[in-house]
mmCIF file with all atom_site columns, C-alpha atoms in Angstrom:
data_model
loop_
_atom_site.group_PDB
_atom_site.id
_atom_site.type_symbol
_atom_site.label_atom_id
_atom_site.label_alt_id
_atom_site.label_comp_id
_atom_site.label_asym_id
_atom_site.label_entity_id
_atom_site.label_seq_id
_atom_site.pdbx_PDB_ins_code
_atom_site.Cartn_x
_atom_site.Cartn_y
_atom_site.Cartn_z
_atom_site.occupancy
_atom_site.B_iso_or_equiv
_atom_site.pdbx_formal_charge
_atom_site.auth_seq_id
_atom_site.auth_comp_id
_atom_site.auth_asym_id
_atom_site.auth_atom_id
_atom_site.pdbx_PDB_model_num
ATOM 1   C CA . MET A 1 1   ? 92.960  -29.220 1.672   1.00 47.00 ? 1   MET A CA 1
ATOM 2   C CA . LYS A 1 2   ? 90.424  -31.327 3.444   1.00 43.00 ? 2   LYS A CA 1
ATOM 3   C CA . ARG A 1 3   ? 90.194  -28.761 6.232   1.00 47.00 ? 3   ARG A CA 1
ATOM 4   C CA . VAL A 1 4   ? 89.558  -25.966 3.728   1.00 41.00 ? 4   VAL A CA 1
ATOM 5   C CA . PHE A 1 5   ? 86.797  -27.993 2.091   1.00 41.00 ? 5   PHE A CA 1
ATOM 6   C CA . ILE A 1 6   ? 85.174  -28.684 5.465   1.00 46.00 ? 6   ILE A CA 1
ATOM 7   C CA . ALA A 1 7   ? 85.378  -25.007 6.390   1.00 45.00 ? 7   ALA A CA 1
ATOM 8   C CA . LEU A 1 8   ? 83.804  -23.911 3.108   1.00 41.00 ? 8   LEU A CA 1
ATOM 9   C CA . THR A 1 9   ? 81.049  -26.485 3.490   1.00 48.00 ? 9   THR A CA 1
ATOM 10  C CA . THR A 1 10  ? 80.340  -25.285 7.028   1.00 49.00 ? 10  THR A CA 1
ATOM 11  C CA . ILE A 1 11  ? 80.169  -21.642 5.873   1.00 46.00 ? 11  ILE A CA 1
ATOM 12  C CA . CYS A 1 12  ? 77.750  -22.544 3.048   1.00 47.00 ? 12  CYS A CA 1
ATOM 13  C CA . LEU A 1 13  ? 75.522  -24.468 5.420   1.00 43.00 ? 13  LEU A CA 1
ATOM 14  C CA . LEU A 1 14  ? 75.466  -21.594 7.885   1.00 43.00 ? 14  LEU A CA 1
ATOM 15  C CA . PHE A 1 15  ? 74.642  -19.119 5.093   1.00 44.00 ? 15  PHE A CA 1
ATOM 16  C CA . ALA A 1 16  ? 71.882  -21.365 3.757   1.00 44.00 ? 16  ALA A CA 1
ATOM 17  C CA . GLY A 1 17  ? 70.432  -21.811 7.246   1.00 46.00 ? 17  GLY A CA 1
ATOM 18  C CA . THR A 1 18  ? 70.457  -18.064 7.857   1.00 47.00 ? 18  THR A CA 1
ATOM 19  C CA . ALA A 1 19  ? 68.749  -17.361 4.532   1.00 45.00 ? 19  ALA A CA 1
ATOM 20  C CA . PHE A 1 20  ? 66.139  -20.027 5.207   1.00 43.00 ? 20  PHE A CA 1
ATOM 21  C CA . ALA A 1 21  ? 65.479  -18.590 8.660   1.00 45.00 ? 21  ALA A CA 1
ATOM 22  C CA . GLN A 1 22  ? 65.058  -15.101 7.208   1.00 50.00 ? 22  GLN A CA 1
ATOM 23  C CA . GLU A 1 23  ? 62.648  -16.380 4.536   1.00 48.00 ? 23  GLU A CA 1
ATOM 24  C CA . ALA A 1 24  ? 60.649  -18.246 7.150   1.00 46.00 ? 24  ALA A CA 1
ATOM 25  C CA . GLU A 1 25  ? 60.480  -15.154 9.362   1.00 50.00 ? 25  GLU A CA 1
ATOM 26  C CA . ALA A 1 26  ? 59.373  -13.005 6.417   1.00 47.00 ? 26  ALA A CA 1
ATOM 27  C CA . ALA A 1 27  ? 56.704  -15.552 5.499   1.00 47.00 ? 27  ALA A CA 1
ATOM 28  C CA . VAL A 1 28  ? 55.417  -15.556 9.077   1.00 43.00 ? 28  VAL A CA 1
ATOM 29  C CA . GLU A 1 29  ? 55.307  -11.744 9.153   1.00 48.00 ? 29  GLU A CA 1
ATOM 30  C CA . SER A 1 30  ? 53.500  -11.522 5.815   1.00 46.00 ? 30  SER A CA 1
ATOM 31  C CA . GLU A 1 31  ? 50.999  -14.135 6.945   1.00 49.00 ? 31  GLU A CA 1
ATOM 32  C CA . ALA A 1 32  ? 50.451  -12.180 10.143  1.00 47.00 ? 32  ALA A CA 1
ATOM 33  C CA . VAL A 1 33  ? 49.815  -9.014  8.131   1.00 41.00 ? 33  VAL A CA 1
ATOM 34  C CA . ILE A 1 34  ? 47.357  -10.854 5.895   1.00 42.00 ? 34  ILE A CA 1
ATOM 35  C CA . ASN A 1 35  ? 45.583  -12.340 8.885   1.00 49.00 ? 35  ASN A CA 1
ATOM 36  C CA . GLU A 1 36  ? 45.445  -8.934  10.588  1.00 44.00 ? 36  GLU A CA 1
ATOM 37  C CA . SER A 1 37  ? 44.001  -7.256  7.518   1.00 44.00 ? 37  SER A CA 1
ATOM 38  C CA . SER A 1 38  ? 41.508  -10.060 7.028   1.00 46.00 ? 38  SER A CA 1
ATOM 39  C CA . THR A 1 39  ? 40.357  -9.753  10.641  1.00 46.00 ? 39  THR A CA 1
ATOM 40  C CA . GLU A 1 40  ? 39.999  -5.955  10.422  1.00 44.00 ? 40  GLU A CA 1
ATOM 41  C CA . SER A 1 41  ? 38.213  -5.847  7.078   1.00 51.00 ? 41  SER A CA 1
ATOM 42  C CA . PRO A 1 42  ? 35.041  -7.688  8.194   1.00 52.00 ? 42  PRO A CA 1
ATOM 43  C CA . SER A 1 43  ? 34.727  -5.408  11.223  1.00 50.00 ? 43  SER A CA 1
ATOM 44  C CA . VAL A 1 44  ? 34.969  -2.304  9.053   1.00 45.00 ? 44  VAL A CA 1
ATOM 45  C CA . GLN A 1 45  ? 32.494  -3.761  6.583   1.00 52.00 ? 45  GLN A CA 1
ATOM 46  C CA . ALA A 1 46  ? 30.190  -4.716  9.429   1.00 53.00 ? 46  ALA A CA 1
ATOM 47  C CA . ALA A 1 47  ? 30.308  -1.162  10.799  1.00 52.00 ? 47  ALA A CA 1
ATOM 48  C CA . GLU A 1 48  ? 29.480  0.287   7.395   1.00 55.00 ? 48  GLU A CA 1
ATOM 49  C CA . SER A 1 49  ? 26.715  -2.244  6.897   1.00 76.00 ? 49  SER A CA 1
ATOM 50  C CA . SER A 1 50  ? 25.223  -1.546  10.324  1.00 88.00 ? 50  SER A CA 1
ATOM 51  C CA . ALA A 1 51  ? 25.178  2.219   9.618   1.00 86.00 ? 51  ALA A CA 1
ATOM 52  C CA . TYR A 1 52  ? 23.413  1.623   6.307   1.00 91.00 ? 52  TYR A CA 1
ATOM 53  C CA . GLU A 1 53  ? 20.884  -0.707  7.898   1.00 91.00 ? 53  GLU A CA 1
ATOM 54  C CA . ALA A 1 54  ? 20.283  1.688   10.792  1.00 91.00 ? 54  ALA A CA 1
ATOM 55  C CA . THR A 1 55  ? 19.637  4.547   8.365   1.00 92.00 ? 55  THR A CA 1
ATOM 56  C CA . GLU A 1 56  ? 17.296  2.412   6.287   1.00 90.00 ? 56  GLU A CA 1
ATOM 57  C CA . ALA A 1 57  ? 15.395  1.292   9.380   1.00 92.00 ? 57  ALA A CA 1
ATOM 58  C CA . ALA A 1 58  ? 15.022  4.893   10.555  1.00 91.00 ? 58  ALA A CA 1
ATOM 59  C CA . ILE A 1 59  ? 13.535  5.860   7.171   1.00 91.00 ? 59  ILE A CA 1
ATOM 60  C CA . LYS A 1 60  ? 11.078  2.958   7.117   1.00 88.00 ? 60  LYS A CA 1
ATOM 61  C CA . LYS A 1 61  ? 10.066  3.133   10.782  1.00 85.00 ? 61  LYS A CA 1
ATOM 62  C CA . ASN A 1 62  ? 7.394   5.853   10.667  1.00 80.00 ? 62  ASN A CA 1
ATOM 63  C CA . GLY A 1 63  ? 6.819   6.239   6.924   1.00 82.00 ? 63  GLY A CA 1
ATOM 64  C CA . LEU A 1 64  ? 5.894   9.844   6.114   1.00 83.00 ? 64  LEU A CA 1
ATOM 65  C CA . PHE A 1 65  ? 6.635   10.862  9.681   1.00 86.00 ? 65  PHE A CA 1
ATOM 66  C CA . PHE A 1 66  ? 10.179  9.485   9.980   1.00 90.00 ? 66  PHE A CA 1
ATOM 67  C CA . LYS A 1 67  ? 12.489  11.365  12.344  1.00 89.00 ? 67  LYS A CA 1
ATOM 68  C CA . LYS A 1 68  ? 14.842  13.520  10.286  1.00 89.00 ? 68  LYS A CA 1
ATOM 69  C CA . ASP A 1 69  ? 17.424  13.914  13.056  1.00 91.00 ? 69  ASP A CA 1
ATOM 70  C CA . THR A 1 70  ? 17.699  10.158  13.571  1.00 91.00 ? 70  THR A CA 1
ATOM 71  C CA . VAL A 1 71  ? 18.204  9.517   9.862   1.00 92.00 ? 71  VAL A CA 1
ATOM 72  C CA . PHE A 1 72  ? 20.799  12.299  9.667   1.00 91.00 ? 72  PHE A CA 1
ATOM 73  C CA . GLU A 1 73  ? 22.809  10.950  12.608  1.00 90.00 ? 73  GLU A CA 1
ATOM 74  C CA . ASN A 1 74  ? 22.855  7.397   11.235  1.00 90.00 ? 74  ASN A CA 1
ATOM 75  C CA . SER A 1 75  ? 23.776  8.501   7.704   1.00 90.00 ? 75  SER A CA 1
ATOM 76  C CA . MET A 1 76  ? 26.767  10.675  8.650   1.00 88.00 ? 76  MET A CA 1
ATOM 77  C CA . THR A 1 77  ? 29.271  7.859   8.022   1.00 88.00 ? 77  THR A CA 1
ATOM 78  C CA . LEU A 1 78  ? 27.718  6.712   4.737   1.00 90.00 ? 78  LEU A CA 1
ATOM 79  C CA . THR A 1 79  ? 29.280  7.437   1.368   1.00 90.00 ? 79  THR A CA 1
ATOM 80  C CA . LEU A 1 80  ? 27.582  9.671   -1.176  1.00 91.00 ? 80  LEU A CA 1
ATOM 81  C CA . ASP A 1 81  ? 26.703  6.639   -3.316  1.00 91.00 ? 81  ASP A CA 1
ATOM 82  C CA . GLU A 1 82  ? 25.053  4.919   -0.355  1.00 91.00 ? 82  GLU A CA 1
ATOM 83  C CA . LYS A 1 83  ? 23.027  8.031   0.459   1.00 92.00 ? 83  LYS A CA 1
ATOM 84  C CA . ASN A 1 84  ? 21.875  8.365   -3.150  1.00 93.00 ? 84  ASN A CA 1
ATOM 85  C CA . GLU A 1 85  ? 20.991  4.685   -3.183  1.00 93.00 ? 85  GLU A CA 1
ATOM 86  C CA . LEU A 1 86  ? 18.797  5.090   -0.098  1.00 93.00 ? 86  LEU A CA 1
ATOM 87  C CA . TYR A 1 87  ? 17.146  8.200   -1.539  1.00 93.00 ? 87  TYR A CA 1
ATOM 88  C CA . ASP A 1 88  ? 16.366  6.497   -4.860  1.00 94.00 ? 88  ASP A CA 1
ATOM 89  C CA . LYS A 1 89  ? 15.013  3.492   -2.969  1.00 92.00 ? 89  LYS A CA 1
ATOM 90  C CA . TYR A 1 90  ? 12.626  5.387   -0.670  1.00 92.00 ? 90  TYR A CA 1
ATOM 91  C CA . LYS A 1 91  ? 11.689  8.538   -2.579  1.00 92.00 ? 91  LYS A CA 1
ATOM 92  C CA . LYS A 1 92  ? 8.086   8.848   -3.759  1.00 91.00 ? 92  LYS A CA 1
ATOM 93  C CA . ASN A 1 93  ? 6.726   9.759   -7.201  1.00 91.00 ? 93  ASN A CA 1
ATOM 94  C CA . PRO A 1 94  ? 4.499   12.883  -7.046  1.00 91.00 ? 94  PRO A CA 1
ATOM 95  C CA . THR A 1 95  ? 3.398   12.547  -10.694 1.00 92.00 ? 95  THR A CA 1
ATOM 96  C CA . LEU A 1 96  ? 2.173   9.004   -10.113 1.00 90.00 ? 96  LEU A CA 1
ATOM 97  C CA . VAL A 1 97  ? 0.196   9.851   -6.983  1.00 90.00 ? 97  VAL A CA 1
ATOM 98  C CA . GLY A 1 98  ? -1.360  12.902  -8.671  1.00 91.00 ? 98  GLY A CA 1
ATOM 99  C CA . LEU A 1 99  ? -2.494  11.013  -11.771 1.00 92.00 ? 99  LEU A CA 1
ATOM 100 C CA . LEU A 1 100 ? -3.863  8.023   -9.887  1.00 93.00 ? 100 LEU A CA 1
ATOM 101 C CA . ASN A 1 101 ? -5.731  10.122  -7.326  1.00 91.00 ? 101 ASN A CA 1
ATOM 102 C CA . GLY A 1 102 ? -7.093  12.472  -9.982  1.00 92.00 ? 102 GLY A CA 1
ATOM 103 C CA . LEU A 1 103 ? -8.062  9.974   -12.690 1.00 92.00 ? 103 LEU A CA 1
ATOM 104 C CA . VAL A 1 104 ? -8.729  6.706   -10.878 1.00 91.00 ? 104 VAL A CA 1
ATOM 105 C CA . GLY A 1 105 ? -9.846  8.178   -7.562  1.00 91.00 ? 105 GLY A CA 1
ATOM 106 C CA . PHE A 1 106 ? -10.472 6.468   -4.226  1.00 91.00 ? 106 PHE A CA 1
ATOM 107 C CA . GLY A 1 107 ? -7.008  7.570   -3.036  1.00 90.00 ? 107 GLY A CA 1
ATOM 108 C CA . VAL A 1 108 ? -5.388  4.835   -5.150  1.00 92.00 ? 108 VAL A CA 1
ATOM 109 C CA . GLY A 1 109 ? -2.207  6.853   -5.684  1.00 90.00 ? 109 GLY A CA 1
ATOM 110 C CA . SER A 1 110 ? -1.838  7.391   -1.961  1.00 90.00 ? 110 SER A CA 1
ATOM 111 C CA . TRP A 1 111 ? -2.353  3.684   -1.316  1.00 91.00 ? 111 TRP A CA 1
ATOM 112 C CA . VAL A 1 112 ? 0.356   2.853   -3.866  1.00 89.00 ? 112 VAL A CA 1
ATOM 113 C CA . GLN A 1 113 ? 2.767   5.311   -2.236  1.00 86.00 ? 113 GLN A CA 1
ATOM 114 C CA . LYS A 1 114 ? 1.907   3.917   1.222   1.00 83.00 ? 114 LYS A CA 1
ATOM 115 C CA . GLU A 1 115 ? 0.443   7.226   2.389   1.00 84.00 ? 115 GLU A CA 1
ATOM 116 C CA . PHE A 1 116 ? -2.221  5.376   4.301   1.00 87.00 ? 116 PHE A CA 1
ATOM 117 C CA . LEU A 1 117 ? -3.762  8.166   6.369   1.00 86.00 ? 117 LEU A CA 1
ATOM 118 C CA . PRO A 1 118 ? -4.650  10.538  3.480   1.00 86.00 ? 118 PRO A CA 1
ATOM 119 C CA . ALA A 1 119 ? -5.551  7.539   1.313   1.00 89.00 ? 119 ALA A CA 1
ATOM 120 C CA . ALA A 1 120 ? -8.190  6.375   3.792   1.00 92.00 ? 120 ALA A CA 1
ATOM 121 C CA . GLY A 1 121 ? -9.642  9.885   4.098   1.00 91.00 ? 121 GLY A CA 1
ATOM 122 C CA . PHE A 1 122 ? -9.974  10.507  0.362   1.00 91.00 ? 122 PHE A CA 1
ATOM 123 C CA . MET A 1 123 ? -11.330 7.023   -0.296  1.00 93.00 ? 123 MET A CA 1
ATOM 124 C CA . THR A 1 124 ? -14.035 7.573   2.327   1.00 94.00 ? 124 THR A CA 1
ATOM 125 C CA . THR A 1 125 ? -14.953 10.960  0.844   1.00 93.00 ? 125 THR A CA 1
ATOM 126 C CA . GLU A 1 126 ? -15.280 9.552   -2.664  1.00 93.00 ? 126 GLU A CA 1
ATOM 127 C CA . ILE A 1 127 ? -17.394 6.625   -1.469  1.00 95.00 ? 127 ILE A CA 1
ATOM 128 C CA . ILE A 1 128 ? -19.746 9.138   0.161   1.00 95.00 ? 128 ILE A CA 1
ATOM 129 C CA . GLY A 1 129 ? -19.972 11.069  -3.125  1.00 93.00 ? 129 GLY A CA 1
ATOM 130 C CA . TRP A 1 130 ? -20.801 7.965   -5.152  1.00 94.00 ? 130 TRP A CA 1
ATOM 131 C CA . THR A 1 131 ? -23.358 6.908   -2.514  1.00 94.00 ? 131 THR A CA 1
ATOM 132 C CA . ILE A 1 132 ? -25.107 10.288  -2.802  1.00 92.00 ? 132 ILE A CA 1
ATOM 133 C CA . GLY A 1 133 ? -25.194 9.960   -6.607  1.00 89.00 ? 133 GLY A CA 1
ATOM 134 C CA . ILE A 1 134 ? -26.685 6.459   -6.446  1.00 91.00 ? 134 ILE A CA 1
ATOM 135 C CA . MET A 1 135 ? -29.285 7.670   -3.939  1.00 89.00 ? 135 MET A CA 1
ATOM 136 C CA . GLY A 1 136 ? -30.266 10.421  -6.413  1.00 85.00 ? 136 GLY A CA 1
ATOM 137 C CA . TYR A 1 137 ? -30.773 7.845   -9.199  1.00 83.00 ? 137 TYR A CA 1
ATOM 138 C CA . PHE A 1 138 ? -32.996 5.662   -7.022  1.00 83.00 ? 138 PHE A CA 1
ATOM 139 C CA . ALA A 1 139 ? -34.907 8.756   -5.877  1.00 80.00 ? 139 ALA A CA 1
ATOM 140 C CA . ILE A 1 140 ? -35.847 9.461   -9.497  1.00 78.00 ? 140 ILE A CA 1
ATOM 141 C CA . GLN A 1 141 ? -37.047 5.887   -9.948  1.00 76.00 ? 141 GLN A CA 1
ATOM 142 C CA . ASP A 1 142 ? -39.082 5.836   -6.751  1.00 76.00 ? 142 ASP A CA 1
ATOM 143 C CA . ILE A 1 143 ? -40.803 9.173   -7.396  1.00 72.00 ? 143 ILE A CA 1
ATOM 144 C CA . SER A 1 144 ? -41.595 8.198   -11.002 1.00 69.00 ? 144 SER A CA 1
ATOM 145 C CA . ASN A 1 145 ? -43.079 4.855   -9.902  1.00 72.00 ? 145 ASN A CA 1
ATOM 146 C CA . SER A 1 146 ? -45.164 6.511   -7.188  1.00 70.00 ? 146 SER A CA 1
ATOM 147 C CA . SER A 1 147 ? -46.507 9.066   -9.676  1.00 62.00 ? 147 SER A CA 1
ATOM 148 C CA . ALA A 1 148 ? -47.399 6.348   -12.186 1.00 59.00 ? 148 ALA A CA 1
ATOM 149 C CA . GLU A 1 149 ? -49.316 4.413   -9.551  1.00 63.00 ? 149 GLU A CA 1
ATOM 150 C CA . SER A 1 150 ? -51.332 7.445   -8.486  1.00 58.00 ? 150 SER A CA 1
ATOM 151 C CA . GLY A 1 151 ? -53.742 7.030   -11.438 1.00 55.00 ? 151 GLY A CA 1
ATOM 152 C CA . SER A 1 152 ? -53.761 10.733  -12.326 1.00 57.00 ? 152 SER A CA 1
ATOM 153 C CA . VAL A 1 153 ? -52.118 11.712  -15.591 1.00 52.00 ? 153 VAL A CA 1
ATOM 154 C CA . ALA A 1 154 ? -51.408 15.256  -14.453 1.00 54.00 ? 154 ALA A CA 1
ATOM 155 C CA . GLY A 1 155 ? -50.166 14.030  -11.095 1.00 53.00 ? 155 GLY A CA 1
ATOM 156 C CA . GLY A 1 156 ? -47.957 11.480  -12.793 1.00 56.00 ? 156 GLY A CA 1
ATOM 157 C CA . ILE A 1 157 ? -46.406 14.108  -15.046 1.00 63.00 ? 157 ILE A CA 1
ATOM 158 C CA . ILE A 1 158 ? -45.875 16.570  -12.210 1.00 61.00 ? 158 ILE A CA 1
ATOM 159 C CA . GLY A 1 159 ? -44.563 13.868  -9.908  1.00 59.00 ? 159 GLY A CA 1
ATOM 160 C CA . GLY A 1 160 ? -42.209 12.520  -12.560 1.00 62.00 ? 160 GLY A CA 1
ATOM 161 C CA . PHE A 1 161 ? -40.917 16.022  -13.310 1.00 70.00 ? 161 PHE A CA 1
ATOM 162 C CA . ALA A 1 162 ? -40.415 16.785  -9.637  1.00 67.00 ? 162 ALA A CA 1
ATOM 163 C CA . GLY A 1 163 ? -38.735 13.440  -9.119  1.00 68.00 ? 163 GLY A CA 1
ATOM 164 C CA . ALA A 1 164 ? -36.376 14.106  -11.996 1.00 76.00 ? 164 ALA A CA 1
ATOM 165 C CA . ILE A 1 165 ? -35.410 17.510  -10.587 1.00 83.00 ? 165 ILE A CA 1
ATOM 166 C CA . VAL A 1 166 ? -34.869 16.214  -7.069  1.00 79.00 ? 166 VAL A CA 1
ATOM 167 C CA . GLY A 1 167 ? -32.955 13.154  -8.230  1.00 80.00 ? 167 GLY A CA 1
ATOM 168 C CA . ALA A 1 168 ? -30.806 15.159  -10.657 1.00 85.00 ? 168 ALA A CA 1
ATOM 169 C CA . ALA A 1 169 ? -29.981 17.651  -7.905  1.00 88.00 ? 169 ALA A CA 1
ATOM 170 C CA . ILE A 1 170 ? -28.888 14.810  -5.618  1.00 88.00 ? 170 ILE A CA 1
ATOM 171 C CA . ILE A 1 171 ? -26.808 13.249  -8.405  1.00 89.00 ? 171 ILE A CA 1
ATOM 172 C CA . VAL A 1 172 ? -25.131 16.599  -9.102  1.00 92.00 ? 172 VAL A CA 1
ATOM 173 C CA . ILE A 1 173 ? -24.273 16.975  -5.422  1.00 93.00 ? 173 ILE A CA 1
ATOM 174 C CA . GLY A 1 174 ? -22.741 13.489  -5.408  1.00 92.00 ? 174 GLY A CA 1
ATOM 175 C CA . GLY A 1 175 ? -20.769 14.271  -8.576  1.00 93.00 ? 175 GLY A CA 1
ATOM 176 C CA . ILE A 1 176 ? -19.447 17.500  -7.085  1.00 95.00 ? 176 ILE A CA 1
ATOM 177 C CA . VAL A 1 177 ? -18.285 15.612  -4.010  1.00 94.00 ? 177 VAL A CA 1
ATOM 178 C CA . VAL A 1 178 ? -16.504 13.003  -6.175  1.00 94.00 ? 178 VAL A CA 1
ATOM 179 C CA . ILE A 1 179 ? -14.814 15.566  -8.437  1.00 95.00 ? 179 ILE A CA 1
ATOM 180 C CA . ALA A 1 180 ? -13.792 17.776  -5.539  1.00 94.00 ? 180 ALA A CA 1
ATOM 181 C CA . SER A 1 181 ? -12.406 14.769  -3.685  1.00 93.00 ? 181 SER A CA 1
ATOM 182 C CA . ARG A 1 182 ? -10.268 13.778  -6.671  1.00 93.00 ? 182 ARG A CA 1
ATOM 183 C CA . LEU A 1 183 ? -8.951  17.276  -7.303  1.00 94.00 ? 183 LEU A CA 1
ATOM 184 C CA . VAL A 1 184 ? -8.140  17.882  -3.655  1.00 93.00 ? 184 VAL A CA 1
ATOM 185 C CA . SER A 1 185 ? -6.560  14.436  -3.213  1.00 91.00 ? 185 SER A CA 1
ATOM 186 C CA . ALA A 1 186 ? -4.374  14.944  -6.297  1.00 92.00 ? 186 ALA A CA 1
ATOM 187 C CA . GLY A 1 187 ? -3.160  18.369  -5.198  1.00 92.00 ? 187 GLY A CA 1
ATOM 188 C CA . VAL A 1 188 ? -2.739  17.631  -1.511  1.00 90.00 ? 188 VAL A CA 1
ATOM 189 C CA . CYS A 1 189 ? -0.967  14.304  -1.992  1.00 90.00 ? 189 CYS A CA 1
ATOM 190 C CA . VAL A 1 190 ? 1.419   15.747  -4.590  1.00 92.00 ? 190 VAL A CA 1
ATOM 191 C CA . GLY A 1 191 ? 2.341   18.376  -1.991  1.00 92.00 ? 191 GLY A CA 1
ATOM 192 C CA . ILE A 1 192 ? 2.745   15.705  0.689   1.00 91.00 ? 192 ILE A CA 1
ATOM 193 C CA . THR A 1 193 ? 4.964   13.616  -1.604  1.00 92.00 ? 193 THR A CA 1
ATOM 194 C CA . ASN A 1 194 ? 7.178   16.567  -2.563  1.00 93.00 ? 194 ASN A CA 1
ATOM 195 C CA . GLY A 1 195 ? 7.515   17.514  1.090   1.00 93.00 ? 195 GLY A CA 1
ATOM 196 C CA . TYR A 1 196 ? 8.494   13.959  1.996   1.00 92.00 ? 196 TYR A CA 1
ATOM 197 C CA . ASN A 1 197 ? 11.142  13.842  -0.745  1.00 93.00 ? 197 ASN A CA 1
ATOM 198 C CA . ALA A 1 198 ? 12.604  17.185  0.350   1.00 93.00 ? 198 ALA A CA 1
ATOM 199 C CA . LYS A 1 199 ? 12.678  16.018  3.967   1.00 93.00 ? 199 LYS A CA 1
ATOM 200 C CA . LEU A 1 200 ? 14.408  12.776  2.956   1.00 93.00 ? 200 LEU A CA 1
ATOM 201 C CA . ARG A 1 201 ? 17.067  14.616  0.929   1.00 93.00 ? 201 ARG A CA 1
ATOM 202 C CA . THR A 1 202 ? 17.806  16.925  3.853   1.00 92.00 ? 202 THR A CA 1
ATOM 203 C CA . ALA A 1 203 ? 17.945  14.032  6.315   1.00 92.00 ? 203 ALA A CA 1
ATOM 204 C CA . LEU A 1 204 ? 20.462  12.198  4.123   1.00 92.00 ? 204 LEU A CA 1
ATOM 205 C CA . GLY A 1 205 ? 22.568  15.325  3.633   1.00 90.00 ? 205 GLY A CA 1
ATOM 206 C CA . LEU A 1 206 ? 21.778  15.571  -0.089  1.00 89.00 ? 206 LEU A CA 1
ATOM 207 C CA . ASN A 1 207 ? 20.454  19.126  -0.035  1.00 78.00 ? 207 ASN A CA 1
ATOM 208 C CA . GLU A 1 208 ? 21.302  20.710  -3.390  1.00 52.00 ? 208 GLU A CA 1
ATOM 209 C CA . GLN A 1 209 ? 20.934  24.246  -2.020  1.00 48.00 ? 209 GLN A CA 1
ATOM 210 C CA . GLN A 1 210 ? 24.246  24.251  -0.201  1.00 47.00 ? 210 GLN A CA 1
ATOM 211 C CA . GLU A 1 211 ? 26.275  27.339  -1.128  1.00 45.00 ? 211 GLU A CA 1
ATOM 212 C CA . ILE A 1 212 ? 29.398  29.008  0.273   1.00 46.00 ? 212 ILE A CA 1
ATOM 213 C CA . THR A 1 213 ? 29.778  32.720  -0.473  1.00 51.00 ? 213 THR A CA 1
ATOM 214 C CA . LEU A 1 214 ? 32.542  35.154  0.486   1.00 48.00 ? 214 LEU A CA 1
ATOM 215 C CA . LEU A 1 215 ? 31.268  38.648  1.296   1.00 54.00 ? 215 LEU A CA 1
ATOM 216 C CA . PRO A 1 216 ? 33.470  41.710  1.839   1.00 62.00 ? 216 PRO A CA 1
ATOM 217 C CA . VAL A 1 217 ? 33.182  43.419  5.242   1.00 61.00 ? 217 VAL A CA 1
ATOM 218 C CA . ILE A 1 218 ? 34.382  47.018  5.766   1.00 66.00 ? 218 ILE A CA 1
ATOM 219 C CA . ASP A 1 219 ? 34.578  48.773  9.122   1.00 61.00 ? 219 ASP A CA 1
ATOM 220 C CA . PRO A 1 220 ? 34.864  52.557  8.392   1.00 63.00 ? 220 PRO A CA 1
ATOM 221 C CA . TYR A 1 221 ? 35.392  53.408  12.044  1.00 64.00 ? 221 TYR A CA 1
ATOM 222 C CA . GLU A 1 222 ? 38.368  51.120  12.575  1.00 65.00 ? 222 GLU A CA 1
ATOM 223 C CA . ASN A 1 223 ? 39.576  51.419  8.955   1.00 68.00 ? 223 ASN A CA 1
ATOM 224 C CA . LYS A 1 224 ? 39.574  47.660  8.666   1.00 64.00 ? 224 LYS A CA 1
ATOM 225 C CA . ALA A 1 225 ? 38.407  45.310  5.911   1.00 62.00 ? 225 ALA A CA 1
ATOM 226 C CA . GLY A 1 226 ? 37.887  41.591  5.722   1.00 64.00 ? 226 GLY A CA 1
ATOM 227 C CA . LEU A 1 227 ? 35.823  38.737  4.345   1.00 52.00 ? 227 LEU A CA 1
ATOM 228 C CA . MET A 1 228 ? 32.739  37.049  5.800   1.00 58.00 ? 228 MET A CA 1
ATOM 229 C CA . VAL A 1 229 ? 31.805  33.481  4.901   1.00 52.00 ? 229 VAL A CA 1
ATOM 230 C CA . SER A 1 230 ? 28.112  32.908  4.142   1.00 52.00 ? 230 SER A CA 1
ATOM 231 C CA . LEU A 1 231 ? 27.022  29.263  4.296   1.00 49.00 ? 231 LEU A CA 1
ATOM 232 C CA . LYS A 1 232 ? 23.583  28.473  2.844   1.00 50.00 ? 232 LYS A CA 1
ATOM 233 C CA . LEU A 1 233 ? 22.140  25.052  3.664   1.00 49.00 ? 233 LEU A CA 1
#
């Protein structure tokens, strides 16, 4: 009886030891899997992050004149949400630039949109227009004062009239320059902004004009028929 008890005890201990060893091995394997996944995940995230950052840097590098091919190559591995996020972040507002350039003037809309080259040109043009207008106003004053100091009533009247005509003509020229500058800056910069947005969409692969069409093809000489795929980008 004692031998049977010892044998049963030995079998139970062996079974318990085997089960414990299997549990320990499974725990080690699961921990290894967790560690492996945790080591791979940061690398994948880092790769995705680096692609996003590279695309963003390529967009910001040259402003309006960014390289479309470089942006396209860097954005190929990005998700659609990431591409839309970049587009929403760096697209420009054509309505804003048009209103500011047309109503406020001095290329303010272009400055706000960071279109520095056209902004500087239109600001310079408008400053010239205002300078011409101010010169016309002072011309009226100077001619009127000179006529009044001449001592002749007729000469004063004629001189004042002539001064008013000359000064008004100069003011009109300055006003035309200012108005033309604002109209041109509004129109041109809206076109520049729309072109930039279209270029950015294409570079990020967000072109909405992509279409796939199946067209029938018939060869009467060979008595053959088929389909042709038309891809519009």
